PDB file of C-alpha atoms in Angstrom:
ATOM      1  CA  MET M  18       0.000   0.000   0.000  1.00 57.00           C
ATOM      2  CA  THR M  19       1.420   3.334  -0.988  1.00 69.00           C
ATOM      3  CA  GLY M  20       0.685   6.858   0.007  1.00 79.00           C
ATOM      4  CA  SER M  21       0.913   8.904   3.103  1.00 87.00           C
ATOM      5  CA  PRO M  22      -0.211   7.463   6.462  1.00 86.00           C
ATOM      6  CA  TRP M  23      -2.438  10.539   6.774  1.00 85.00           C
ATOM      7  CA  LYS M  24      -4.366   9.442   3.679  1.00 85.00           C
ATOM      8  CA  ARG M  25      -4.290   5.697   4.321  1.00 85.00           C
ATOM      9  CA  TYR M  26      -5.543   6.029   7.884  1.00 86.00           C
ATOM     10  CA  GLY M  27      -7.634   9.170   7.437  1.00 89.00           C
ATOM     11  CA  PHE M  28     -10.682   7.719   9.187  1.00 89.00           C
ATOM     12  CA  ALA M  29      -8.537   6.667  12.154  1.00 89.00           C
ATOM     13  CA  TRP M  30      -6.950  10.130  12.401  1.00 92.00           C
ATOM     14  CA  VAL M  31     -10.327  11.878  12.328  1.00 93.00           C
ATOM     15  CA  THR M  32     -11.687   9.441  14.921  1.00 89.00           C
ATOM     16  CA  LEU M  33      -8.633  10.019  17.120  1.00 92.00           C
ATOM     17  CA  GLY M  34      -9.132  13.781  16.772  1.00 95.00           C
ATOM     18  CA  PHE M  35     -12.792  13.518  17.813  1.00 93.00           C
ATOM     19  CA  PHE M  36     -11.776  11.310  20.726  1.00 89.00           C
ATOM     20  CA  LEU M  37      -9.068  13.672  21.986  1.00 94.00           C
ATOM     21  CA  VAL M  38     -11.255  16.784  21.640  1.00 96.00           C
ATOM     22  CA  SER M  39     -14.170  15.128  23.445  1.00 92.00           C
ATOM     23  CA  LEU M  40     -11.903  13.744  26.184  1.00 92.00           C
ATOM     24  CA  ALA M  41     -10.278  17.135  26.715  1.00 95.00           C
ATOM     25  CA  GLY M  42     -13.692  18.819  26.802  1.00 95.00           C
ATOM     26  CA  HIS M  43     -14.957  16.260  29.299  1.00 94.00           C
ATOM     27  CA  TRP M  44     -12.033  16.892  31.633  1.00 95.00           C
ATOM     28  CA  VAL M  45     -12.072  20.702  31.262  1.00 96.00           C
ATOM     29  CA  PHE M  46     -15.787  21.036  31.916  1.00 96.00           C
ATOM     30  CA  GLY M  47     -15.460  18.404  34.632  1.00 95.00           C
ATOM     31  CA  TRP M  48     -12.978  20.711  36.359  1.00 96.00           C
ATOM     32  CA  PHE M  49     -15.440  23.613  36.240  1.00 96.00           C
ATOM     33  CA  ALA M  50     -18.186  21.385  37.675  1.00 95.00           C
ATOM     34  CA  TYR M  51     -15.827  20.098  40.374  1.00 95.00           C
ATOM     35  CA  VAL M  52     -14.808  23.646  41.384  1.00 96.00           C
ATOM     36  CA  ASN M  53     -18.478  24.716  41.558  1.00 96.00           C
ATOM     37  CA  GLU M  54     -19.356  21.676  43.639  1.00 95.00           C
ATOM     38  CA  GLN M  55     -16.489  22.323  46.048  1.00 95.00           C
ATOM     39  CA  ALA M  56     -17.493  25.993  46.315  1.00 95.00           C
ATOM     40  CA  SER M  57     -21.075  25.018  47.183  1.00 96.00           C
ATOM     41  CA  LEU M  58     -19.673  22.773  49.942  1.00 94.00           C
ATOM     42  CA  HIS M  59     -17.345  25.578  51.146  1.00 94.00           C
ATOM     43  CA  ALA M  60     -14.373  23.321  50.459  1.00 94.00           C
ATOM     44  CA  THR M  61     -11.135  23.984  48.642  1.00 94.00           C
ATOM     45  CA  PRO M  62     -10.801  22.189  45.310  1.00 93.00           C
ATOM     46  CA  ASP M  63      -7.794  19.869  45.198  1.00 94.00           C
ATOM     47  CA  VAL M  64      -6.323  18.134  42.207  1.00 95.00           C
ATOM     48  CA  SER M  65      -6.298  14.660  43.777  1.00 95.00           C
ATOM     49  CA  GLY M  66     -10.034  14.790  44.508  1.00 94.00           C
ATOM     50  CA  TYR M  67     -10.693  16.024  40.981  1.00 96.00           C
ATOM     51  CA  LEU M  68      -8.570  13.248  39.437  1.00 96.00           C
ATOM     52  CA  VAL M  69     -10.366  10.548  41.413  1.00 95.00           C
ATOM     53  CA  GLU M  70     -13.795  11.891  40.465  1.00 94.00           C
ATOM     54  CA  MET M  71     -12.921  12.359  36.784  1.00 95.00           C
ATOM     55  CA  MET M  72     -11.252   8.951  36.455  1.00 95.00           C
ATOM     56  CA  ARG M  73     -14.327   7.341  38.024  1.00 94.00           C
ATOM     57  CA  ASP M  74     -16.681   9.214  35.679  1.00 92.00           C
ATOM     58  CA  THR M  75     -14.535   8.526  32.608  1.00 91.00           C
ATOM     59  CA  LEU M  76     -14.130   4.815  33.302  1.00 90.00           C
ATOM     60  CA  GLU M  77     -17.817   4.452  34.176  1.00 89.00           C
ATOM     61  CA  ASN M  78     -18.761   6.039  30.861  1.00 86.00           C
ATOM     62  CA  TRP M  79     -16.274   3.954  28.879  1.00 84.00           C
ATOM     63  CA  GLN M  80     -17.355   0.762  30.605  1.00 82.00           C
ATOM     64  CA  SER M  81     -20.993   1.226  29.679  1.00 81.00           C
ATOM     65  CA  GLU M  82     -20.287   2.439  26.133  1.00 83.00           C
ATOM     66  CA  PHE M  83     -17.578  -0.073  25.237  1.00 80.00           C
ATOM     67  CA  LEU M  84     -19.465  -3.027  26.683  1.00 78.00           C
ATOM     68  CA  GLN M  85     -22.567  -2.011  24.762  1.00 83.00           C
ATOM     69  CA  LEU M  86     -20.618  -1.517  21.547  1.00 83.00           C
ATOM     70  CA  LEU M  87     -18.654  -4.729  22.067  1.00 80.00           C
ATOM     71  CA  TRP M  88     -21.847  -6.727  22.476  1.00 80.00           C
ATOM     72  CA  GLN M  89     -23.442  -5.110  19.448  1.00 83.00           C
ATOM     73  CA  VAL M  90     -20.468  -5.677  17.163  1.00 83.00           C
ATOM     74  CA  VAL M  91     -19.263  -9.070  18.411  1.00 81.00           C
ATOM     75  CA  GLY M  92     -22.703 -10.416  19.270  1.00 79.00           C
ATOM     76  CA  LEU M  93     -24.241  -9.451  15.954  1.00 79.00           C
ATOM     77  CA  ALA M  94     -21.216 -10.726  14.029  1.00 80.00           C
ATOM     78  CA  LEU M  95     -21.497 -14.043  15.875  1.00 79.00           C
ATOM     79  CA  LEU M  96     -25.221 -14.296  15.127  1.00 76.00           C
ATOM     80  CA  LEU M  97     -24.546 -13.533  11.477  1.00 75.00           C
ATOM     81  CA  TYR M  98     -21.769 -16.140  11.399  1.00 72.00           C
ATOM     82  CA  ILE M  99     -23.906 -18.915  12.874  1.00 74.00           C
ATOM     83  CA  GLY M 100     -26.755 -17.955  10.574  1.00 67.00           C
ATOM     84  CA  SER M 101     -29.510 -17.010  12.973  1.00 64.00           C
ATOM     85  CA  PRO M 102     -32.877 -16.280  11.327  1.00 63.00           C
ATOM     86  CA  GLN M 103     -32.627 -12.640  12.418  1.00 58.00           C
ATOM     87  CA  SER M 104     -29.386 -12.178  10.497  1.00 56.00           C
ATOM     88  CA  LYS M 105     -30.404 -13.768   7.205  1.00 58.00           C
ATOM     89  CA  GLU M 106     -30.097 -11.672   4.119  1.00 59.00           C
ATOM     90  CA  GLY M 107     -33.359 -11.087   2.287  1.00 63.00           C
ATOM     91  CA  ASN M 108     -31.755 -12.133  -1.004  1.00 72.00           C
ATOM     92  CA  ASP M 109     -31.692 -15.896  -0.336  1.00 75.00           C
ATOM     93  CA  ARG M 110     -35.374 -16.400  -1.170  1.00 78.00           C
ATOM     94  CA  MET M 111     -35.162 -14.334  -4.348  1.00 81.00           C
ATOM     95  CA  GLU M 112     -31.999 -16.096  -5.450  1.00 85.00           C
ATOM     96  CA  ALA M 113     -33.611 -19.510  -4.911  1.00 86.00           C
ATOM     97  CA  LYS M 114     -36.522 -18.436  -7.102  1.00 87.00           C
ATOM     98  CA  ILE M 115     -34.172 -17.243  -9.853  1.00 89.00           C
ATOM     99  CA  ASP M 116     -32.247 -20.531  -9.665  1.00 90.00           C
ATOM    100  CA  ALA M 117     -35.525 -22.448  -9.983  1.00 91.00           C
ATOM    101  CA  LEU M 118     -36.495 -20.391 -13.030  1.00 91.00           C
ATOM    102  CA  LEU M 119     -33.098 -20.946 -14.622  1.00 90.00           C
ATOM    103  CA  ARG M 120     -33.371 -24.698 -14.038  1.00 92.00           C
ATOM    104  CA  ARG M 121     -36.835 -24.684 -15.593  1.00 93.00           C
ATOM    105  CA  ILE M 122     -35.805 -22.638 -18.651  1.00 92.00           C
ATOM    106  CA  ASP M 123     -32.515 -24.435 -19.350  1.00 90.00           C
ATOM    107  CA  PRO M 124     -32.246 -27.636 -17.287  1.00 91.00           C
ATOM    108  CA  ALA M 125     -29.136 -28.871 -19.123  1.00 92.00           C
ATOM    109  CA  GLU M 126     -27.036 -25.756 -18.551  1.00 91.00           C
ATOM    110  CA  ALA M 127     -28.508 -24.404 -15.305  1.00 90.00           C
ATOM    111  CA  ASP M 128     -26.096 -26.097 -12.900  1.00 91.00           C
ATOM    112  CA  ARG M 129     -23.055 -25.004 -14.946  1.00 92.00           C
ATOM    113  CA  ILE M 130     -24.267 -21.391 -15.119  1.00 90.00           C
ATOM    114  CA  ILE M 131     -25.101 -21.298 -11.400  1.00 90.00           C
ATOM    115  CA  GLY M 132     -21.694 -22.818 -10.641  1.00 89.00           C
ATOM    116  CA  GLU M 133     -19.912 -20.148 -12.692  1.00 89.00           C
ATOM    117  CA  ILE M 134     -21.830 -17.380 -10.953  1.00 87.00           C
ATOM    118  CA  ASP M 135     -21.110 -18.895  -7.534  1.00 85.00           C
ATOM    119  CA  GLU M 136     -17.422 -19.184  -8.412  1.00 86.00           C
ATOM    120  CA  ALA M 137     -17.321 -15.549  -9.499  1.00 85.00           C
ATOM    121  CA  TYR M 138     -18.744 -14.491  -6.119  1.00 80.00           C
ATOM    122  CA  SER M 139     -16.919 -17.070  -3.969  1.00 76.00           C
ATOM    123  CA  GLY M 140     -14.948 -14.418  -2.050  1.00 65.00           C
ATOM    124  CA  GLN M 141     -18.127 -12.587  -1.066  1.00 61.00           C
ATOM    125  CA  ASN M 142     -19.892 -15.023   1.247  1.00 53.00           C
ATOM    126  CA  ALA M 143     -22.825 -12.699   1.892  1.00 51.00           C
ATOM    127  CA  GLU M 144     -23.667 -12.840  -1.805  1.00 48.00           C
ATOM    128  CA  VAL M 145     -23.514 -16.643  -2.143  1.00 45.00           C
ATOM    129  CA  PRO M 146     -26.672 -18.398  -0.941  1.00 52.00           C
ATOM    130  CA  GLN M 147     -26.268 -21.088   1.691  1.00 52.00           C
ATOM    131  CA  ASP M 148     -27.318 -23.983  -0.574  1.00 54.00           C
ATOM    132  CA  HIS M 149     -24.699 -23.058  -3.206  1.00 51.00           C
ATOM    133  CA  ARG M 150     -21.685 -23.145  -0.888  1.00 50.00           C
ATOM    134  CA  TRP M 151     -19.240 -26.073  -0.922  1.00 46.00           C
ATOM    135  CA  ARG M 152     -20.389 -27.560  -4.240  1.00 45.00           C
TER     136      ARG M 152
END
């Protein structure tokens, strides 16, 4: 792969930028909230108390968000992999009908034509219907 790492990983750089800006904003505005809270309690703000509170809030937020995202990505990928009914593509039924029509129109050549099409799409498993795989 050629080209600059800025171009090749552009999405990652933009995502990292969003992450750093949002993290910095979270901590800056967290400091203002911490100072206001300490003032309402007539206490002096200290950095150690702020760090403990912000680390707790940050990790609590990350835990809930990352666990949710992890389940959505990994769980849905697993369900798609095992072929749950909820993850089936809507194209399987239509493709079976087209195969049936092709077999009816040209019974002698249908299997060869279907085989060629399946071979052409063999690297794209989502496009190959389940009953055509491993022939």
